[in-house]
PDB file of C-alpha atoms in Angstrom:
ATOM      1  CA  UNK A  66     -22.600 -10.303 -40.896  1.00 55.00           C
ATOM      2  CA  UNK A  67     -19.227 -11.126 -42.758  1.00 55.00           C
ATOM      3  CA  UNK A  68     -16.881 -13.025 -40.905  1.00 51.00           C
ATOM      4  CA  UNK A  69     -14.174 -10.594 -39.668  1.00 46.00           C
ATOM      5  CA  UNK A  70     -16.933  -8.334 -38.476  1.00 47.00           C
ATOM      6  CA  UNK A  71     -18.223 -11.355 -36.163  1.00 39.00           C
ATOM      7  CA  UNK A  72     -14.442 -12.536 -34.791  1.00 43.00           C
ATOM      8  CA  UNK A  73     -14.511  -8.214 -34.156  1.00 42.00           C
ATOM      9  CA  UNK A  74     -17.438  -9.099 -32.352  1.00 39.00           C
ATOM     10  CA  UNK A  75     -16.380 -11.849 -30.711  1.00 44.00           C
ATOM     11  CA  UNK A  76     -13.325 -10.671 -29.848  1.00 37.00           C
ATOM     12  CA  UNK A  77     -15.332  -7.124 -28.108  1.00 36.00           C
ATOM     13  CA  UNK A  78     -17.704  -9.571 -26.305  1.00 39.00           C
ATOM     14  CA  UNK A  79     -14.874 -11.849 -24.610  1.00 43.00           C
ATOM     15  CA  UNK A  80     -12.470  -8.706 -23.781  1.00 39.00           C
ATOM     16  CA  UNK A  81     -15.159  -6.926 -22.352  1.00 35.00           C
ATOM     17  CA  UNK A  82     -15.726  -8.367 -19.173  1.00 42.00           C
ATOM     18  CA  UNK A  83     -12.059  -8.324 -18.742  1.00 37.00           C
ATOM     19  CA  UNK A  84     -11.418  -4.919 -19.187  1.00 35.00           C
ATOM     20  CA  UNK A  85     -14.326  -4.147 -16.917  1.00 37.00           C
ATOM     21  CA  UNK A  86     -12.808  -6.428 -14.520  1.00 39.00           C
ATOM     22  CA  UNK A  87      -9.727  -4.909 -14.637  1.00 40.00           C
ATOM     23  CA  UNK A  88     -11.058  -0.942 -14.274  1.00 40.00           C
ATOM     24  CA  UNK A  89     -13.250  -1.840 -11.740  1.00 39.00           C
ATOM     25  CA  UNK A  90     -10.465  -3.306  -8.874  1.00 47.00           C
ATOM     26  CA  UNK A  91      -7.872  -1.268  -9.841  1.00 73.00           C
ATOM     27  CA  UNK A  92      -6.829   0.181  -5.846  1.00 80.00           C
ATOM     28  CA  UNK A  93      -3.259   0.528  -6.821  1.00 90.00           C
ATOM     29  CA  UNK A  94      -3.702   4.974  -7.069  1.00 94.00           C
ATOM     30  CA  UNK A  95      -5.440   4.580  -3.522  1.00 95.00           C
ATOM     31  CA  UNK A  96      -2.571   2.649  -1.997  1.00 96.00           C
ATOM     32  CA  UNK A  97      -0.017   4.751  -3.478  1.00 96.00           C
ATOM     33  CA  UNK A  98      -2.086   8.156  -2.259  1.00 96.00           C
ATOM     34  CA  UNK A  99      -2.437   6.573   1.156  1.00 96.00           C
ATOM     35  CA  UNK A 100       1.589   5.497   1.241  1.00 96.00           C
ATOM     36  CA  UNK A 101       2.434   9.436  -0.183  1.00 96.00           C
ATOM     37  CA  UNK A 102       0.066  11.174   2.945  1.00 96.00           C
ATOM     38  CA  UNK A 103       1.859   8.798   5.081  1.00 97.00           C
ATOM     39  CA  UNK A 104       5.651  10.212   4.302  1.00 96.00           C
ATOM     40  CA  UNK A 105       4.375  13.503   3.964  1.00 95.00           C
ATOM     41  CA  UNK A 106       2.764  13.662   7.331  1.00 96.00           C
ATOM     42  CA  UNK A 107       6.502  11.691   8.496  1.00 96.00           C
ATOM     43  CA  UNK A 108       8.972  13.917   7.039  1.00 95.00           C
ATOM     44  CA  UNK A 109       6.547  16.881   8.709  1.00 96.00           C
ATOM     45  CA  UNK A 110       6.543  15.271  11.703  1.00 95.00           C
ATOM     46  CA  UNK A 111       2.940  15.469  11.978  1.00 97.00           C
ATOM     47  CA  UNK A 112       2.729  12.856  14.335  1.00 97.00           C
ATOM     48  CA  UNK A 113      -1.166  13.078  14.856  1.00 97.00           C
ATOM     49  CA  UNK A 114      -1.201  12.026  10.616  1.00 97.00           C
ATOM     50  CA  UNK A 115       1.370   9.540  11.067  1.00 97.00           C
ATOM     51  CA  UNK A 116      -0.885   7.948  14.165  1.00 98.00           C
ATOM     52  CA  UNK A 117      -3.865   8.205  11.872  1.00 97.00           C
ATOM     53  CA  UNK A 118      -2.327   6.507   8.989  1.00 97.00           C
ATOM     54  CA  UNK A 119      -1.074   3.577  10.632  1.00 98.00           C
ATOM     55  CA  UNK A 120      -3.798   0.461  10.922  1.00 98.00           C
ATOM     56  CA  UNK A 121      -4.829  -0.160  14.153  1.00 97.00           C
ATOM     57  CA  UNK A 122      -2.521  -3.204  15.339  1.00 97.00           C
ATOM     58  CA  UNK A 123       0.490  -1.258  14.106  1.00 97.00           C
ATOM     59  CA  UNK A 124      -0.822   1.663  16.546  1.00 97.00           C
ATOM     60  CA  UNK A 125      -1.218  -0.573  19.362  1.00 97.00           C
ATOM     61  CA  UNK A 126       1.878  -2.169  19.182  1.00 96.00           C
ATOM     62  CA  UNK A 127       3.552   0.813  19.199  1.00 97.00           C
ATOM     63  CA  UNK A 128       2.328   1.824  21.928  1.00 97.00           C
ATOM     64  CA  UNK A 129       2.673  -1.117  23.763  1.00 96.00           C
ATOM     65  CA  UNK A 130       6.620  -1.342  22.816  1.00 94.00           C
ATOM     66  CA  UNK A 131       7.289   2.550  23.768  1.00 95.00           C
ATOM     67  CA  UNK A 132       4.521   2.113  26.730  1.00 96.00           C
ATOM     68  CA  UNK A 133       2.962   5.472  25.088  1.00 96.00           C
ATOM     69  CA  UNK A 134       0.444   7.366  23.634  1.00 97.00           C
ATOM     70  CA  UNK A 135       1.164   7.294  19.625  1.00 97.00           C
ATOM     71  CA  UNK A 136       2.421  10.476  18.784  1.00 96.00           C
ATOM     72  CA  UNK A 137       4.548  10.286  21.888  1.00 97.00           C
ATOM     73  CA  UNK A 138       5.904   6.740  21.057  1.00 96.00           C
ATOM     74  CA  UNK A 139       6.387   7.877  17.948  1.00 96.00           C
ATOM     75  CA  UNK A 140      10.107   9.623  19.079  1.00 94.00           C
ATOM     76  CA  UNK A 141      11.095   6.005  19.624  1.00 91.00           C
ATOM     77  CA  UNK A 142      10.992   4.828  16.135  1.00 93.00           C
ATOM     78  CA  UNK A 143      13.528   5.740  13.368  1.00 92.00           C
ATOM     79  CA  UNK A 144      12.345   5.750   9.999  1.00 94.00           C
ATOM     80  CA  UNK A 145      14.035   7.311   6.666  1.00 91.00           C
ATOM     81  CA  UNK A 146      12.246   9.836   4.756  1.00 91.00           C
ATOM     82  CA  UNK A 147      10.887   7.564   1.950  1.00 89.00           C
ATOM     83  CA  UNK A 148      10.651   9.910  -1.063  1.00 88.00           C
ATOM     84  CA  UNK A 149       8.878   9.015  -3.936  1.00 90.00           C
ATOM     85  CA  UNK A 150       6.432   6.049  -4.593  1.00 91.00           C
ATOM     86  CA  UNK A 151       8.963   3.946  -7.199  1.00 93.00           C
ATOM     87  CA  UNK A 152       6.233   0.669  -7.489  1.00 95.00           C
ATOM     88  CA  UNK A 153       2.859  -0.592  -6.083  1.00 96.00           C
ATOM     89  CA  UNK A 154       1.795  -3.636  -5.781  1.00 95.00           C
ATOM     90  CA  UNK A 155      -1.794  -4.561  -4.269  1.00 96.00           C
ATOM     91  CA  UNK A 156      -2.675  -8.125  -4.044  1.00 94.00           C
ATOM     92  CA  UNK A 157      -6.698  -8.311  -2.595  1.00 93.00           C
ATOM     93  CA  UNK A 158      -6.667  -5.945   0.633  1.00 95.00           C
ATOM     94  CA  UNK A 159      -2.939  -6.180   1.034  1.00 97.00           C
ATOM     95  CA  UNK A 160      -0.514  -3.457  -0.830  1.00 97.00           C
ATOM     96  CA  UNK A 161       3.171  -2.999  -1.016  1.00 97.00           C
ATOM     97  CA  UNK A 162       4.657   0.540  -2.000  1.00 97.00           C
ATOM     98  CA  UNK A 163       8.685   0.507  -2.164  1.00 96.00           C
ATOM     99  CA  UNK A 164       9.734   4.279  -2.420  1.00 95.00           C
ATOM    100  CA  UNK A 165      12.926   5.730  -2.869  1.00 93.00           C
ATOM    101  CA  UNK A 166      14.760   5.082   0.671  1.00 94.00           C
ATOM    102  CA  UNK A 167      12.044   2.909   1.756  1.00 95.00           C
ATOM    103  CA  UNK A 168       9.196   0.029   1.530  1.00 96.00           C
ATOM    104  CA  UNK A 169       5.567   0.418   3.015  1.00 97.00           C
ATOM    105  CA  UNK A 170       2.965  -2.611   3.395  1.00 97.00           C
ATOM    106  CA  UNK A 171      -0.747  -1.205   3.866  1.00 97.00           C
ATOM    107  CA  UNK A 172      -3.909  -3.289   4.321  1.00 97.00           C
ATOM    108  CA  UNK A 173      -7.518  -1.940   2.945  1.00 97.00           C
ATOM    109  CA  UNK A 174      -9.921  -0.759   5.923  1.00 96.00           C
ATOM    110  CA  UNK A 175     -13.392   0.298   5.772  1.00 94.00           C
ATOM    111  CA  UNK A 176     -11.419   3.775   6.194  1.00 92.00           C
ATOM    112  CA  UNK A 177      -9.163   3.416   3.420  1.00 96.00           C
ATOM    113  CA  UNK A 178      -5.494   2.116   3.416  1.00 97.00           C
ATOM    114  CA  UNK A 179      -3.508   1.964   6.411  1.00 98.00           C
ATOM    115  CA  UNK A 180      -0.048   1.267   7.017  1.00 98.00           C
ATOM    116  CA  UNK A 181       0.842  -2.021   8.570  1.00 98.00           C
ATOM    117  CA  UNK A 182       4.399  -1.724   8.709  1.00 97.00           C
ATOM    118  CA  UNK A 183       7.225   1.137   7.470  1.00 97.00           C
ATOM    119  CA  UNK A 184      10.636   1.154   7.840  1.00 96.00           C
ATOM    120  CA  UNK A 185      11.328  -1.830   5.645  1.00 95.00           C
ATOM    121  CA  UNK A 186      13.872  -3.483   3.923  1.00 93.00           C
ATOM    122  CA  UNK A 187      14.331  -7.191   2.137  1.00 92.00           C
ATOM    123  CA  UNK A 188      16.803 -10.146   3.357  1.00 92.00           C
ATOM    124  CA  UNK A 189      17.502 -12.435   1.006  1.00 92.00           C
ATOM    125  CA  UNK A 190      15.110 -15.421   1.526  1.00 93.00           C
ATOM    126  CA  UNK A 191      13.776 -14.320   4.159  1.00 93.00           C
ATOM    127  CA  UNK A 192      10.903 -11.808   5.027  1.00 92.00           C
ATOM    128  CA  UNK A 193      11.064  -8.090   4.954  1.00 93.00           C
ATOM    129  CA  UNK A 194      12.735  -6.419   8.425  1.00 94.00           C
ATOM    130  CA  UNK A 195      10.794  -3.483   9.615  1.00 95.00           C
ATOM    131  CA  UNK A 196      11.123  -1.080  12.073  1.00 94.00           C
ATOM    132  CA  UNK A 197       7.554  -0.577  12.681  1.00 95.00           C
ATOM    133  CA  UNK A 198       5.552  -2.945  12.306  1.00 94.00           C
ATOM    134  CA  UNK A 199       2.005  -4.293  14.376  1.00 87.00           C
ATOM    135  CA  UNK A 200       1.614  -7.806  15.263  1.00 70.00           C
TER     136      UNK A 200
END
């Protein structure tokens, strides 16, 4: 084998697991799908959608604040119309999507991805404020 066929070689062997690596956990589509159905089903106001997107301490704690059944407590919360996925980011089981008019964190279920908290915007040094978040 000459030598710039081997480094080829070489070079296949060590980028290989890598790229496989990197195929394999990419959930970033599956977040952003998940974020997408989520505005959809808001700016329809589909509220039985919304209540199944939303992971279940976010439900709960909705429900708890508005002292209602989820699509019912739902009336209470004020959230823009999103628009358009801009970015994802997923780091493990935890995914942010910042849209157009607004910023989504989901977390991976055995379901799929849920939303945690919507509504959100960034402080400066501080953590994101949301308007509905679980707890």
């Amino acid at each position: 084998m000459t030598d710039s066929r081997l480094r080829r070689s070489r070079t296949l062997l060590f980028l290989l697991p890598v790229l496989v690596l990197l195929g394999c956990d990419n959930r970033s589509p599956a977040a952003r799908s998940a974020a997408t159905a989520f505005e959809r089903a808001w700016k329809a106001h589909d509220a039985e959608a919304v209540c199944a997107a939303l992971a279940p301490g976010t439900r709960s704690e909705l429900e708890s604040d508005e002292r209602a059944a989820c699509p019912e407590a739902l009336d209470g919360v004020s959230l823009p119309v999103g628009g358009k996925a801009r970015t994802v980011d997923v780091h493990g089981r935890q995914a942010r999507v910042v849209l157009a008019a607004d910023t989504l964190f989901l977390s991976l279920f055995p379901g799929g991805w849920k939303v945690v908290a919507a509504g959100c915007s960034p402080r400066p040094d501080k953590p994101y404020s949301c308007e509905l978040k679980g707890a």
